[in-house]
CSV table of N, CA and C in Angstrom, one decimal:
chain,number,residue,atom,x,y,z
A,1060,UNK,N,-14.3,15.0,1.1
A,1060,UNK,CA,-13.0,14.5,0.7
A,1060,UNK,C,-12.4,13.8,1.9
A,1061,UNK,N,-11.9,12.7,1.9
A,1061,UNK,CA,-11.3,11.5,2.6
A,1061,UNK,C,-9.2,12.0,2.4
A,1062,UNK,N,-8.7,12.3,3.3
A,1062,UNK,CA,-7.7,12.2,2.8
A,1062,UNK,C,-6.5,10.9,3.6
A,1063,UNK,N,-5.9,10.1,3.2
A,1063,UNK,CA,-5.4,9.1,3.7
A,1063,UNK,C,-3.8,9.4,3.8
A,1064,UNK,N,-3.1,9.7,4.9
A,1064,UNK,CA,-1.5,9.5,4.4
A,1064,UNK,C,-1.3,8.5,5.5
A,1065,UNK,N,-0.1,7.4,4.6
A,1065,UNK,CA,0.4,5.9,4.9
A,1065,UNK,C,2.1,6.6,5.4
A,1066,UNK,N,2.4,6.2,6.7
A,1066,UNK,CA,3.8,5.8,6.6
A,1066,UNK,C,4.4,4.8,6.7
A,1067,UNK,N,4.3,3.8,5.7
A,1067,UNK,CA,4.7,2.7,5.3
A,1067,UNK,C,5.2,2.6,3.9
A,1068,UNK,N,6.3,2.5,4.0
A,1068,UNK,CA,6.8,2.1,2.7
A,1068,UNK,C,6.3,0.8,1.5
A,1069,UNK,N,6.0,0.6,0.6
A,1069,UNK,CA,5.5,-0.7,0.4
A,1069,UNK,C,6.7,-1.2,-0.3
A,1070,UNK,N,6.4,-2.8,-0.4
A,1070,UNK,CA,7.4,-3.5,-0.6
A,1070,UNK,C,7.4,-3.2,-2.3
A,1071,UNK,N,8.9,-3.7,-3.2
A,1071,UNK,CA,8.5,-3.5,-5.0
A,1071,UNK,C,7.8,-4.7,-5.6
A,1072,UNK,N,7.0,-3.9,-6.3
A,1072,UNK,CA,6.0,-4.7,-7.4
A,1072,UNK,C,7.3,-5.7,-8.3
A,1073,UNK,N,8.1,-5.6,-7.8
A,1073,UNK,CA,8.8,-7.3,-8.0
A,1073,UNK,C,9.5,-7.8,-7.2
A,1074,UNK,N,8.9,-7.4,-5.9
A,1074,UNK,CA,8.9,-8.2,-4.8
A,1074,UNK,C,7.8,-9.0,-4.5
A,1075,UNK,N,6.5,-8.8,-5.4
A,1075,UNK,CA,5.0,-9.2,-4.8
A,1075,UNK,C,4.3,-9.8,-4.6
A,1076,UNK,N,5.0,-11.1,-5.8
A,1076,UNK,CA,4.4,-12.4,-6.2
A,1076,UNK,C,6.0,-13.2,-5.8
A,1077,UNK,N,5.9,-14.8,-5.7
A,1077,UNK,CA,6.7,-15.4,-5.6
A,1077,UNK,C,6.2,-16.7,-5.8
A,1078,UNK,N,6.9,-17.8,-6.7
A,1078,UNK,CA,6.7,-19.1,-6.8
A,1078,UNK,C,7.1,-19.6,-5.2
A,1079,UNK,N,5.9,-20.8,-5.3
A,1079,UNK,CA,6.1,-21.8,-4.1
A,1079,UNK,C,5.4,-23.2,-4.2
A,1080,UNK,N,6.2,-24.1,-4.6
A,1080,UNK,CA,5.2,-25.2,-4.6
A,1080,UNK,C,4.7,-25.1,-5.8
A,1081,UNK,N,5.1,-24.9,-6.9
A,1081,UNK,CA,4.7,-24.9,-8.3
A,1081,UNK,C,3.6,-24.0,-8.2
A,1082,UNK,N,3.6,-22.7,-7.3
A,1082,UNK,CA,2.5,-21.6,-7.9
A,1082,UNK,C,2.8,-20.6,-7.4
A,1083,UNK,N,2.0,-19.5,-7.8
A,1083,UNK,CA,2.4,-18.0,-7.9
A,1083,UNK,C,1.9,-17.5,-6.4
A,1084,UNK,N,2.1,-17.4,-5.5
A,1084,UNK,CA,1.7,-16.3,-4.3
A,1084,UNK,C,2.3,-15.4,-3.8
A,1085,UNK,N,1.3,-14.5,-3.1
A,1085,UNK,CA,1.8,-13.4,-2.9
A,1085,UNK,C,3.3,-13.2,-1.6
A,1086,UNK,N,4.0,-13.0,-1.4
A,1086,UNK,CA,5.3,-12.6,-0.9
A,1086,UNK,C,4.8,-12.5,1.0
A,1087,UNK,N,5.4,-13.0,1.6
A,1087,UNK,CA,5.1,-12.3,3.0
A,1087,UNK,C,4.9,-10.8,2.9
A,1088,UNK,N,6.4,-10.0,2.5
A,1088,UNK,CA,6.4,-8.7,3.0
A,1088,UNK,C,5.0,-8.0,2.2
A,1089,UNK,N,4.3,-8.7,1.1
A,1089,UNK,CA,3.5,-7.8,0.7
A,1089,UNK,C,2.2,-8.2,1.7
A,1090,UNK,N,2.4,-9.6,1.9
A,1090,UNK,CA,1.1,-10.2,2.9
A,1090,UNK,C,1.0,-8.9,4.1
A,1091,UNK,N,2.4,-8.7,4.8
A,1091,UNK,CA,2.4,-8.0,5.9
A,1091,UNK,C,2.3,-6.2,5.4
A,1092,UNK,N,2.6,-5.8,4.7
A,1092,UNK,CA,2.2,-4.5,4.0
A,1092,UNK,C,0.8,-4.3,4.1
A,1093,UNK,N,0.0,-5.4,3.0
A,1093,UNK,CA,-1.1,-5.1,3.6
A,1093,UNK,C,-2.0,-5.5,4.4
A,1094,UNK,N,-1.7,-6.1,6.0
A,1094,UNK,CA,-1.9,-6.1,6.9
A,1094,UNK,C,-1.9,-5.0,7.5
A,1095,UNK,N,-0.7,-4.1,7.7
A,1095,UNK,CA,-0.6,-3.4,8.4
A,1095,UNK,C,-1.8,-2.1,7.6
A,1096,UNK,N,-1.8,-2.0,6.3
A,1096,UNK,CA,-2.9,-1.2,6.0
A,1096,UNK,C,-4.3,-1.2,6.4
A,1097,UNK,N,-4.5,-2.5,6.3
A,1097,UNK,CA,-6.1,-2.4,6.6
A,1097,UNK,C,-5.8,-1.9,8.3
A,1098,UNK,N,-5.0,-2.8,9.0
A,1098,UNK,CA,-5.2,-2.1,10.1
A,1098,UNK,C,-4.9,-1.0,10.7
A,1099,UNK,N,-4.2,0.2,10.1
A,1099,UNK,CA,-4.1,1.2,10.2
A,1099,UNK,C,-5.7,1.7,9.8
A,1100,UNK,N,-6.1,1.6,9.0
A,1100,UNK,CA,-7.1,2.2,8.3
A,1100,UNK,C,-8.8,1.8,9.4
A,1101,UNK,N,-8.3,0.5,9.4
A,1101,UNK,CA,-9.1,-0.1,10.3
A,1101,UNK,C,-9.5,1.4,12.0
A,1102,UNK,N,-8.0,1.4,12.5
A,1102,UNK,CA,-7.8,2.2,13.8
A,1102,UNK,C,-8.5,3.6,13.4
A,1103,UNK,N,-8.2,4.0,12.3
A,1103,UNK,CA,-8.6,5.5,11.6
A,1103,UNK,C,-10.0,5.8,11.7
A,1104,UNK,N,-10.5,4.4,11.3
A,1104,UNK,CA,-12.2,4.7,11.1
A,1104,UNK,C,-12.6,4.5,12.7
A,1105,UNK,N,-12.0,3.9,13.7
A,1105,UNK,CA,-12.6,4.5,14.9
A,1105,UNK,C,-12.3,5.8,15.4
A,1106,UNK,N,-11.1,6.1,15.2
A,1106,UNK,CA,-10.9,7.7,15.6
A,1106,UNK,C,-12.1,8.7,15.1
A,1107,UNK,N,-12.6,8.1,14.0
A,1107,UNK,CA,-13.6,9.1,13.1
A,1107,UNK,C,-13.0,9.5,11.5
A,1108,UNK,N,-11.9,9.3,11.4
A,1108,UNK,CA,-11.0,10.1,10.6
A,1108,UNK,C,-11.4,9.4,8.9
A,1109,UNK,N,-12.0,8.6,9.1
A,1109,UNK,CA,-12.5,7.8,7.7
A,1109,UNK,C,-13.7,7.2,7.7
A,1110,UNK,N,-14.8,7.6,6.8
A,1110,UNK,CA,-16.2,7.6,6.8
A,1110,UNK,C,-16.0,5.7,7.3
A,1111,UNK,N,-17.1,5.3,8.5
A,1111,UNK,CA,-17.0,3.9,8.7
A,1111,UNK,C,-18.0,3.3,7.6
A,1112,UNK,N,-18.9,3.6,6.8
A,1112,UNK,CA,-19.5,2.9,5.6
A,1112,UNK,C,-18.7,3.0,4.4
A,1113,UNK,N,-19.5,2.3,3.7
A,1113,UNK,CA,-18.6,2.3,1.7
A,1113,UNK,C,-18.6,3.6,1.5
A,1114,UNK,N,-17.5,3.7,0.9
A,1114,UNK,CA,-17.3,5.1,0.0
A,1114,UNK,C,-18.3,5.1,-1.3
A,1115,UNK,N,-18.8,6.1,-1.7
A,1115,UNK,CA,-20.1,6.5,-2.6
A,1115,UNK,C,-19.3,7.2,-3.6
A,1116,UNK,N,-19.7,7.0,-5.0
A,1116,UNK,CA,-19.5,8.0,-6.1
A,1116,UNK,C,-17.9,7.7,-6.5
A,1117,UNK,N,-17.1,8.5,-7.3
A,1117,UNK,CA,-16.2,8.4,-8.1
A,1117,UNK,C,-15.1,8.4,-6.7
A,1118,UNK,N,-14.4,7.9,-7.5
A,1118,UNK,CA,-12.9,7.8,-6.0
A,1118,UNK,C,-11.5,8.7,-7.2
A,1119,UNK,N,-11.1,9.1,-6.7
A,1119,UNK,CA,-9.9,9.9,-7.1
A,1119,UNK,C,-8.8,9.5,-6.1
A,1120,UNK,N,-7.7,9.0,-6.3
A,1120,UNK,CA,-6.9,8.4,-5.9
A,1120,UNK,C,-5.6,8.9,-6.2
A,1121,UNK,N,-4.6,9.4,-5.2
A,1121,UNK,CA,-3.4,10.3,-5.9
A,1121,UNK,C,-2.4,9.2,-4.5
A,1122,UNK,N,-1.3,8.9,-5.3
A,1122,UNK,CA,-0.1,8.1,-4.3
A,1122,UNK,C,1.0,8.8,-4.8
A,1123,UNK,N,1.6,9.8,-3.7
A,1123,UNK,CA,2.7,10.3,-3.7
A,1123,UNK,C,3.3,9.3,-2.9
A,1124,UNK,N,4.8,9.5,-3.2
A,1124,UNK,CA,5.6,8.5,-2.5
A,1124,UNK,C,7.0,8.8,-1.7
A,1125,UNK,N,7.6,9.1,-0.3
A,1125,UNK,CA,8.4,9.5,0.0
A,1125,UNK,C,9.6,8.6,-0.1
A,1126,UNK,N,10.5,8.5,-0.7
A,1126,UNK,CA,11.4,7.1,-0.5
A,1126,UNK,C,12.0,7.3,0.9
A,1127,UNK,N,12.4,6.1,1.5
A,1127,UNK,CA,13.3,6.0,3.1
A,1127,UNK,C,14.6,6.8,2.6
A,1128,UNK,N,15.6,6.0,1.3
A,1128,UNK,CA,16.8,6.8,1.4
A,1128,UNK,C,16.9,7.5,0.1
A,1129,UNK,N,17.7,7.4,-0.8
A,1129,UNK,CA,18.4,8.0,-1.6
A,1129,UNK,C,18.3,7.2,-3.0
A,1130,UNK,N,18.0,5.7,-3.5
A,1130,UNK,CA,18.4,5.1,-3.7
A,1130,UNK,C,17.4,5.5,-4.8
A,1131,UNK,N,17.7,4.9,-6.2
A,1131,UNK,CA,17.1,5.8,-7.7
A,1131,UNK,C,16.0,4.4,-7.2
A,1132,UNK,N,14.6,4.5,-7.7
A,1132,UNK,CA,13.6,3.7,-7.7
A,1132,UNK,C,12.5,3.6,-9.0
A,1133,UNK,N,12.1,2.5,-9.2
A,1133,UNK,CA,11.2,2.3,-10.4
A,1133,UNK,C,9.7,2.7,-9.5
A,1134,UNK,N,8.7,3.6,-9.9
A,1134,UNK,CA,7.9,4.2,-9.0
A,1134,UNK,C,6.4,3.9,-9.8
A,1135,UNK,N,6.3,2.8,-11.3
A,1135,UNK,CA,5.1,1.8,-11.4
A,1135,UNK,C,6.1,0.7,-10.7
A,1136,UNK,N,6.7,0.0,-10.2
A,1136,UNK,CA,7.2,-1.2,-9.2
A,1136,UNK,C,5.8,-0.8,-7.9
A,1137,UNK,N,6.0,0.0,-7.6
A,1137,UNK,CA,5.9,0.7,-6.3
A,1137,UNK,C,3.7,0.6,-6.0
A,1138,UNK,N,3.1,1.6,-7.5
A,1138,UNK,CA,2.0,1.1,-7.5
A,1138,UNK,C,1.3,-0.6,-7.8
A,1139,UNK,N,2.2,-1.5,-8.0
A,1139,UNK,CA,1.8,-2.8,-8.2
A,1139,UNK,C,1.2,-3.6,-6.7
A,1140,UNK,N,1.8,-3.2,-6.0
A,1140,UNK,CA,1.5,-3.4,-4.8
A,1140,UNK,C,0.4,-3.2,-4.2
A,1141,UNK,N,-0.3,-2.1,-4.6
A,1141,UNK,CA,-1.7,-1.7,-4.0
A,1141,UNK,C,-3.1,-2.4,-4.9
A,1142,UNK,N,-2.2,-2.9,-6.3
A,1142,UNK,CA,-3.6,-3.8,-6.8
A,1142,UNK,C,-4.0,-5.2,-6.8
């Protein structure tokens, strides 16, 4: 078992996409979201902390989510961002 915790907030799944130039692309903040992931994850797998080859077999995947403040949130917004 791989366990991964992120402290990064991700930007909302309708923040994700944005017209430009008559087409759909992805948003900076999500560009830089997941930048900062791979390279966190990237740093991880030299520590040791995350197998350095492909993951094998079924993946089970659970995203709890802490919010920064207070504020009521749509929390599928939130998983759009990671696909």
């Amino acid at each position: 078992m791989v366990r991964v915790k992120f402290y990064l907030w991700p930007p909302s799944g309708n923040h994700t996409w944005q017209m430009g130039k008559g087409r759909m692309r992805l948003s900076d903040k999500t560009k830089n979201f997941r930048l900062a992931v791979k390279s966190w994850l990237v740093a991880q797998r030299q520590f040791g902390n995350v197998p350095k080859g492909p993951l094998e077999g079924d993946l089970d995947i659970r995203l709890v989510f802490f919010p920064p403040d207070k504020r009521r949130r749509d929390q599928d917004n939130l998983e759009k961002t990671f696909q």
